[in-house]
mmCIF file with all atom_site columns, C-alpha atoms in Angstrom:
data_model
loop_
_atom_site.group_PDB
_atom_site.id
_atom_site.type_symbol
_atom_site.label_atom_id
_atom_site.label_alt_id
_atom_site.label_comp_id
_atom_site.label_asym_id
_atom_site.label_entity_id
_atom_site.label_seq_id
_atom_site.pdbx_PDB_ins_code
_atom_site.Cartn_x
_atom_site.Cartn_y
_atom_site.Cartn_z
_atom_site.occupancy
_atom_site.B_iso_or_equiv
_atom_site.pdbx_formal_charge
_atom_site.auth_seq_id
_atom_site.auth_comp_id
_atom_site.auth_asym_id
_atom_site.auth_atom_id
_atom_site.pdbx_PDB_model_num
ATOM 1   C CA . MET S 1 1   ? 0.000   0.000   0.000  1.00 84.00 ? 1012 MET S CA 1
ATOM 2   C CA . THR S 1 2   ? 1.333   3.439   -0.889 1.00 94.00 ? 1013 THR S CA 1
ATOM 3   C CA . PRO S 1 3   ? 1.981   6.102   1.745  1.00 94.00 ? 1014 PRO S CA 1
ATOM 4   C CA . GLU S 1 4   ? -0.801  8.203   0.171  1.00 93.00 ? 1015 GLU S CA 1
ATOM 5   C CA . ALA S 1 5   ? -3.288  5.329   0.449  1.00 92.00 ? 1016 ALA S CA 1
ATOM 6   C CA . LEU S 1 6   ? -2.311  4.744   4.077  1.00 94.00 ? 1017 LEU S CA 1
ATOM 7   C CA . ALA S 1 7   ? -2.751  8.452   4.851  1.00 95.00 ? 1018 ALA S CA 1
ATOM 8   C CA . GLU S 1 8   ? -6.189  8.416   3.208  1.00 95.00 ? 1019 GLU S CA 1
ATOM 9   C CA . LEU S 1 9   ? -7.198  5.345   5.202  1.00 95.00 ? 1020 LEU S CA 1
ATOM 10  C CA . ALA S 1 10  ? -6.095  7.085   8.409  1.00 96.00 ? 1021 ALA S CA 1
ATOM 11  C CA . ARG S 1 11  ? -8.265  10.103  7.531  1.00 96.00 ? 1022 ARG S CA 1
ATOM 12  C CA . LEU S 1 12  ? -11.236 7.815   6.819  1.00 97.00 ? 1023 LEU S CA 1
ATOM 13  C CA . ARG S 1 13  ? -10.673 6.077   10.147 1.00 96.00 ? 1024 ARG S CA 1
ATOM 14  C CA . LYS S 1 14  ? -10.686 9.482   11.857 1.00 96.00 ? 1025 LYS S CA 1
ATOM 15  C CA . ALA S 1 15  ? -14.149 10.169  10.391 1.00 96.00 ? 1026 ALA S CA 1
ATOM 16  C CA . ARG S 1 16  ? -15.349 6.687   11.364 1.00 96.00 ? 1027 ARG S CA 1
ATOM 17  C CA . ASP S 1 17  ? -14.066 7.210   14.906 1.00 95.00 ? 1028 ASP S CA 1
ATOM 18  C CA . LEU S 1 18  ? -15.964 10.513  15.010 1.00 95.00 ? 1029 LEU S CA 1
ATOM 19  C CA . MET S 1 19  ? -19.168 8.649   14.112 1.00 96.00 ? 1030 MET S CA 1
ATOM 20  C CA . ASP S 1 20  ? -18.486 5.994   16.761 1.00 94.00 ? 1031 ASP S CA 1
ATOM 21  C CA . ARG S 1 21  ? -17.866 8.613   19.431 1.00 94.00 ? 1032 ARG S CA 1
ATOM 22  C CA . GLU S 1 22  ? -20.366 11.337  18.475 1.00 94.00 ? 1033 GLU S CA 1
ATOM 23  C CA . TYR S 1 23  ? -23.212 9.259   16.972 1.00 93.00 ? 1034 TYR S CA 1
ATOM 24  C CA . ALA S 1 24  ? -25.874 11.309  18.804 1.00 94.00 ? 1035 ALA S CA 1
ATOM 25  C CA . ARG S 1 25  ? -24.690 14.603  17.309 1.00 93.00 ? 1036 ARG S CA 1
ATOM 26  C CA . PRO S 1 26  ? -26.256 15.820  14.064 1.00 91.00 ? 1037 PRO S CA 1
ATOM 27  C CA . LEU S 1 27  ? -23.549 14.514  11.725 1.00 92.00 ? 1038 LEU S CA 1
ATOM 28  C CA . ASP S 1 28  ? -23.848 14.803  7.964  1.00 93.00 ? 1039 ASP S CA 1
ATOM 29  C CA . VAL S 1 29  ? -21.575 13.830  5.086  1.00 95.00 ? 1040 VAL S CA 1
ATOM 30  C CA . PRO S 1 30  ? -20.103 17.336  4.612  1.00 96.00 ? 1041 PRO S CA 1
ATOM 31  C CA . THR S 1 31  ? -19.127 17.462  8.304  1.00 95.00 ? 1042 THR S CA 1
ATOM 32  C CA . LEU S 1 32  ? -17.593 14.000  8.156  1.00 96.00 ? 1043 LEU S CA 1
ATOM 33  C CA . ALA S 1 33  ? -15.819 14.778  4.890  1.00 96.00 ? 1044 ALA S CA 1
ATOM 34  C CA . ARG S 1 34  ? -14.278 17.887  6.448  1.00 95.00 ? 1045 ARG S CA 1
ATOM 35  C CA . SER S 1 35  ? -12.961 15.777  9.327  1.00 95.00 ? 1046 SER S CA 1
ATOM 36  C CA . ALA S 1 36  ? -11.222 13.576  6.722  1.00 95.00 ? 1047 ALA S CA 1
ATOM 37  C CA . PHE S 1 37  ? -10.019 16.580  4.656  1.00 95.00 ? 1048 PHE S CA 1
ATOM 38  C CA . MET S 1 38  ? -11.951 15.419  1.574  1.00 96.00 ? 1049 MET S CA 1
ATOM 39  C CA . SER S 1 39  ? -14.780 16.633  -0.607 1.00 96.00 ? 1050 SER S CA 1
ATOM 40  C CA . SER S 1 40  ? -18.180 15.127  0.226  1.00 96.00 ? 1051 SER S CA 1
ATOM 41  C CA . ALA S 1 41  ? -18.403 13.045  -2.951 1.00 97.00 ? 1052 ALA S CA 1
ATOM 42  C CA . HIS S 1 42  ? -14.850 11.723  -2.701 1.00 96.00 ? 1053 HIS S CA 1
ATOM 43  C CA . PHE S 1 43  ? -15.317 10.950  0.990  1.00 97.00 ? 1054 PHE S CA 1
ATOM 44  C CA . SER S 1 44  ? -18.525 9.001   0.329  1.00 97.00 ? 1055 SER S CA 1
ATOM 45  C CA . ARG S 1 45  ? -16.904 6.942   -2.441 1.00 97.00 ? 1056 ARG S CA 1
ATOM 46  C CA . ARG S 1 46  ? -13.731 6.206   -0.475 1.00 97.00 ? 1057 ARG S CA 1
ATOM 47  C CA . PHE S 1 47  ? -15.621 5.430   2.754  1.00 97.00 ? 1058 PHE S CA 1
ATOM 48  C CA . ARG S 1 48  ? -17.826 2.898   0.935  1.00 97.00 ? 1059 ARG S CA 1
ATOM 49  C CA . ALA S 1 49  ? -14.771 1.338   -0.714 1.00 96.00 ? 1060 ALA S CA 1
ATOM 50  C CA . ALA S 1 50  ? -12.943 1.067   2.619  1.00 95.00 ? 1061 ALA S CA 1
ATOM 51  C CA . TYR S 1 51  ? -15.789 -0.051  4.897  1.00 94.00 ? 1062 TYR S CA 1
ATOM 52  C CA . GLY S 1 52  ? -18.375 -1.618  2.601  1.00 94.00 ? 1063 GLY S CA 1
ATOM 53  C CA . GLU S 1 53  ? -21.214 0.774   3.405  1.00 94.00 ? 1064 GLU S CA 1
ATOM 54  C CA . SER S 1 54  ? -22.069 4.429   3.032  1.00 95.00 ? 1065 SER S CA 1
ATOM 55  C CA . PRO S 1 55  ? -21.160 6.895   5.784  1.00 96.00 ? 1066 PRO S CA 1
ATOM 56  C CA . TYR S 1 56  ? -24.871 7.346   6.547  1.00 93.00 ? 1067 TYR S CA 1
ATOM 57  C CA . GLY S 1 57  ? -25.373 3.578   6.742  1.00 93.00 ? 1068 GLY S CA 1
ATOM 58  C CA . TYR S 1 58  ? -22.439 3.237   9.121  1.00 95.00 ? 1069 TYR S CA 1
ATOM 59  C CA . LEU S 1 59  ? -23.692 6.070   11.330 1.00 94.00 ? 1070 LEU S CA 1
ATOM 60  C CA . MET S 1 60  ? -27.199 4.613   11.475 1.00 93.00 ? 1071 MET S CA 1
ATOM 61  C CA . THR S 1 61  ? -25.792 1.203   12.394 1.00 93.00 ? 1072 THR S CA 1
ATOM 62  C CA . ARG S 1 62  ? -23.974 2.788   15.346 1.00 94.00 ? 1073 ARG S CA 1
ATOM 63  C CA . ARG S 1 63  ? -27.167 4.599   16.362 1.00 95.00 ? 1074 ARG S CA 1
ATOM 64  C CA . ILE S 1 64  ? -29.211 1.401   16.169 1.00 95.00 ? 1075 ILE S CA 1
ATOM 65  C CA . GLU S 1 65  ? -26.617 -0.439  18.289 1.00 93.00 ? 1076 GLU S CA 1
ATOM 66  C CA . ARG S 1 66  ? -26.980 2.195   20.987 1.00 94.00 ? 1077 ARG S CA 1
ATOM 67  C CA . ALA S 1 67  ? -30.768 2.209   20.631 1.00 95.00 ? 1078 ALA S CA 1
ATOM 68  C CA . LYS S 1 68  ? -30.848 -1.538  21.234 1.00 94.00 ? 1079 LYS S CA 1
ATOM 69  C CA . ALA S 1 69  ? -28.947 -1.079  24.487 1.00 92.00 ? 1080 ALA S CA 1
ATOM 70  C CA . LEU S 1 70  ? -31.272 1.717   25.618 1.00 94.00 ? 1081 LEU S CA 1
ATOM 71  C CA . LEU S 1 71  ? -34.381 -0.270  24.678 1.00 94.00 ? 1082 LEU S CA 1
ATOM 72  C CA . ARG S 1 72  ? -33.121 -3.300  26.623 1.00 91.00 ? 1083 ARG S CA 1
ATOM 73  C CA . ARG S 1 73  ? -32.940 -1.147  29.761 1.00 88.00 ? 1084 ARG S CA 1
ATOM 74  C CA . GLY S 1 74  ? -36.667 -0.498  29.393 1.00 84.00 ? 1085 GLY S CA 1
ATOM 75  C CA . ASP S 1 75  ? -36.805 2.862   31.169 1.00 90.00 ? 1086 ASP S CA 1
ATOM 76  C CA . LEU S 1 76  ? -37.148 5.042   28.037 1.00 93.00 ? 1087 LEU S CA 1
ATOM 77  C CA . SER S 1 77  ? -39.909 5.186   25.458 1.00 94.00 ? 1088 SER S CA 1
ATOM 78  C CA . VAL S 1 78  ? -39.125 4.491   21.814 1.00 95.00 ? 1089 VAL S CA 1
ATOM 79  C CA . THR S 1 79  ? -39.456 8.219   21.080 1.00 96.00 ? 1090 THR S CA 1
ATOM 80  C CA . GLU S 1 80  ? -37.014 9.084   23.860 1.00 96.00 ? 1091 GLU S CA 1
ATOM 81  C CA . VAL S 1 81  ? -34.544 6.494   22.552 1.00 96.00 ? 1092 VAL S CA 1
ATOM 82  C CA . CYS S 1 82  ? -34.917 7.896   19.035 1.00 96.00 ? 1093 CYS S CA 1
ATOM 83  C CA . VAL S 1 83  ? -33.958 11.375  20.234 1.00 95.00 ? 1094 VAL S CA 1
ATOM 84  C CA . GLU S 1 84  ? -31.236 10.066  22.568 1.00 95.00 ? 1095 GLU S CA 1
ATOM 85  C CA . VAL S 1 85  ? -29.346 8.379   19.711 1.00 96.00 ? 1096 VAL S CA 1
ATOM 86  C CA . GLY S 1 86  ? -29.509 11.443  17.479 1.00 94.00 ? 1097 GLY S CA 1
ATOM 87  C CA . CYS S 1 87  ? -32.368 10.619  15.129 1.00 94.00 ? 1098 CYS S CA 1
ATOM 88  C CA . THR S 1 88  ? -34.807 13.390  14.296 1.00 91.00 ? 1099 THR S CA 1
ATOM 89  C CA . SER S 1 89  ? -37.554 11.337  12.655 1.00 93.00 ? 1100 SER S CA 1
ATOM 90  C CA . LEU S 1 90  ? -39.306 8.616   14.613 1.00 94.00 ? 1101 LEU S CA 1
ATOM 91  C CA . GLY S 1 91  ? -40.605 7.080   11.388 1.00 94.00 ? 1102 GLY S CA 1
ATOM 92  C CA . SER S 1 92  ? -37.158 6.871   9.776  1.00 93.00 ? 1103 SER S CA 1
ATOM 93  C CA . PHE S 1 93  ? -35.651 5.572   13.011 1.00 95.00 ? 1104 PHE S CA 1
ATOM 94  C CA . SER S 1 94  ? -38.314 2.849   13.335 1.00 95.00 ? 1105 SER S CA 1
ATOM 95  C CA . ALA S 1 95  ? -38.010 1.828   9.696  1.00 95.00 ? 1106 ALA S CA 1
ATOM 96  C CA . ARG S 1 96  ? -34.206 1.579   9.879  1.00 93.00 ? 1107 ARG S CA 1
ATOM 97  C CA . PHE S 1 97  ? -34.346 -0.236  13.236 1.00 95.00 ? 1108 PHE S CA 1
ATOM 98  C CA . THR S 1 98  ? -36.786 -2.775  11.808 1.00 95.00 ? 1109 THR S CA 1
ATOM 99  C CA . GLU S 1 99  ? -34.656 -3.190  8.667  1.00 93.00 ? 1110 GLU S CA 1
ATOM 100 C CA . LEU S 1 100 ? -31.478 -3.885  10.639 1.00 92.00 ? 1111 LEU S CA 1
ATOM 101 C CA . VAL S 1 101 ? -32.809 -5.758  13.670 1.00 92.00 ? 1112 VAL S CA 1
ATOM 102 C CA . GLY S 1 102 ? -35.780 -7.593  12.199 1.00 93.00 ? 1113 GLY S CA 1
ATOM 103 C CA . LEU S 1 103 ? -38.176 -6.305  14.870 1.00 94.00 ? 1114 LEU S CA 1
ATOM 104 C CA . SER S 1 104 ? -39.819 -2.960  15.448 1.00 95.00 ? 1115 SER S CA 1
ATOM 105 C CA . PRO S 1 105 ? -38.315 -0.919  18.304 1.00 96.00 ? 1116 PRO S CA 1
ATOM 106 C CA . SER S 1 106 ? -41.447 -1.542  20.398 1.00 94.00 ? 1117 SER S CA 1
ATOM 107 C CA . ALA S 1 107 ? -41.321 -5.298  19.805 1.00 94.00 ? 1118 ALA S CA 1
ATOM 108 C CA . TYR S 1 108 ? -37.598 -5.356  20.586 1.00 93.00 ? 1119 TYR S CA 1
ATOM 109 C CA . ARG S 1 109 ? -38.170 -3.374  23.806 1.00 92.00 ? 1120 ARG S CA 1
ATOM 110 C CA . ALA S 1 110 ? -40.941 -5.750  24.873 1.00 90.00 ? 1121 ALA S CA 1
ATOM 111 C CA . GLY S 1 111 ? -38.767 -8.818  24.311 1.00 87.00 ? 1122 GLY S CA 1
ATOM 112 C CA . ASP S 1 112 ? -37.035 -10.819 27.021 1.00 83.00 ? 1123 ASP S CA 1
ATOM 113 C CA . HIS S 1 113 ? -33.433 -9.648  27.305 1.00 77.00 ? 1124 HIS S CA 1
ATOM 114 C CA . SER S 1 114 ? -32.587 -11.386 30.568 1.00 76.00 ? 1125 SER S CA 1
ATOM 115 C CA . ALA S 1 115 ? -30.288 -13.875 28.826 1.00 73.00 ? 1126 ALA S CA 1
ATOM 116 C CA . ALA S 1 116 ? -28.091 -11.023 27.576 1.00 65.00 ? 1127 ALA S CA 1
ATOM 117 C CA . ARG S 1 117 ? -27.512 -9.488  31.023 1.00 63.00 ? 1128 ARG S CA 1
ATOM 118 C CA . PRO S 1 118 ? -24.566 -11.685 32.139 1.00 63.00 ? 1129 PRO S CA 1
ATOM 119 C CA . VAL S 1 119 ? -22.738 -11.130 28.849 1.00 60.00 ? 1130 VAL S CA 1
ATOM 120 C CA . PRO S 1 120 ? -20.005 -8.471  28.994 1.00 66.00 ? 1131 PRO S CA 1
ATOM 121 C CA . ALA S 1 121 ? -20.906 -5.309  27.089 1.00 64.00 ? 1132 ALA S CA 1
ATOM 122 C CA . CYS S 1 122 ? -18.032 -5.693  24.608 1.00 69.00 ? 1133 CYS S CA 1
ATOM 123 C CA . VAL S 1 123 ? -19.222 -9.189  23.654 1.00 68.00 ? 1134 VAL S CA 1
ATOM 124 C CA . ALA S 1 124 ? -22.869 -8.124  23.443 1.00 64.00 ? 1135 ALA S CA 1
ATOM 125 C CA . LYS S 1 125 ? -21.906 -5.197  21.206 1.00 65.00 ? 1136 LYS S CA 1
ATOM 126 C CA . ALA S 1 126 ? -19.932 -7.381  18.807 1.00 67.00 ? 1137 ALA S CA 1
ATOM 127 C CA . SER S 1 127 ? -22.500 -10.177 18.638 1.00 64.00 ? 1138 SER S CA 1
ATOM 128 C CA . GLY S 1 128 ? -25.480 -7.828  18.605 1.00 63.00 ? 1139 GLY S CA 1
ATOM 129 C CA . ARG S 1 129 ? -24.212 -5.523  15.862 1.00 67.00 ? 1140 ARG S CA 1
ATOM 130 C CA . PRO S 1 130 ? -27.092 -4.946  13.455 1.00 65.00 ? 1141 PRO S CA 1
ATOM 131 C CA . SER S 1 131 ? -26.512 -6.105  9.912  1.00 61.00 ? 1142 SER S CA 1
ATOM 132 C CA . ARG S 1 132 ? -28.779 -6.267  6.904  1.00 60.00 ? 1143 ARG S CA 1
ATOM 133 C CA . GLY S 1 133 ? -27.597 -9.750  6.055  1.00 54.00 ? 1144 GLY S CA 1
ATOM 134 C CA . ARG S 1 134 ? -28.553 -11.208 9.425  1.00 47.00 ? 1145 ARG S CA 1
ATOM 135 C CA . ALA S 1 135 ? -31.668 -9.296  10.440 1.00 45.00 ? 1146 ALA S CA 1
ATOM 136 C CA . GLY S 1 136 ? -33.558 -11.456 12.868 1.00 45.00 ? 1147 GLY S CA 1
ATOM 137 C CA . ALA S 1 137 ? -31.279 -14.455 12.297 1.00 44.00 ? 1148 ALA S CA 1
ATOM 138 C CA . ALA S 1 138 ? -29.556 -15.960 15.281 1.00 44.00 ? 1149 ALA S CA 1
ATOM 139 C CA . ALA S 1 139 ? -26.456 -18.072 14.939 1.00 43.00 ? 1150 ALA S CA 1
ATOM 140 C CA . PRO S 1 140 ? -26.379 -21.301 16.956 1.00 42.00 ? 1151 PRO S CA 1
ATOM 141 C CA . SER S 1 141 ? -24.358 -21.062 20.141 1.00 43.00 ? 1152 SER S CA 1
ATOM 142 C CA . ARG S 1 142 ? -21.194 -23.103 20.644 1.00 41.00 ? 1153 ARG S CA 1
ATOM 143 C CA . ASN S 1 143 ? -23.054 -25.315 23.104 1.00 43.00 ? 1154 ASN S CA 1
ATOM 144 C CA . GLU S 1 144 ? -25.621 -26.364 20.517 1.00 42.00 ? 1155 GLU S CA 1
ATOM 145 C CA . GLU S 1 145 ? -24.828 -29.272 18.284 1.00 43.00 ? 1156 GLU S CA 1
ATOM 146 C CA . ALA S 1 146 ? -24.776 -28.632 14.592 1.00 42.00 ? 1157 ALA S CA 1
ATOM 147 C CA . PRO S 1 147 ? -27.215 -30.781 12.605 1.00 42.00 ? 1158 PRO S CA 1
ATOM 148 C CA . GLN S 1 148 ? -25.534 -33.849 11.181 1.00 43.00 ? 1159 GLN S CA 1
ATOM 149 C CA . ALA S 1 149 ? -25.627 -34.488 7.456  1.00 44.00 ? 1160 ALA S CA 1
ATOM 150 C CA . GLY S 1 150 ? -27.491 -37.576 6.404  1.00 42.00 ? 1161 GLY S CA 1
ATOM 151 C CA . GLY S 1 151 ? -30.495 -37.419 8.684  1.00 40.00 ? 1162 GLY S CA 1
ATOM 152 C CA . LEU S 1 152 ? -31.155 -38.645 12.220 1.00 36.00 ? 1163 LEU S CA 1
#
């Protein structure tokens, strides 16, 4: 990798770190692009190439992760959670939450989350990261036996 490419990747990482840290702030592509010293269009293209999703998609994934944690606590309404994570539209928040998690925010909040309580936060964050490809799908745990090929 060239020194220029490494420097660009470091600037993109700086913008990604800003999204991870300041997800509740009103961040937009021009603000993020400025933090990476790039034009908005170039930043969007390079961010997608580096991380596999648009800057907005990445930011919303971080917001949904935090929303899941707040909803599991159960002491805030869905509207309060929406505002707390930096979303301005309850409808857009709910639609994106449902798209990534596979459940509406209200259904997720009403679910039983007692099994997740003993899991360290870092593990829960990594395993609970919303993803379009796995919305609503749960991977079998290591304690479960995998089905054997060839029947019973």
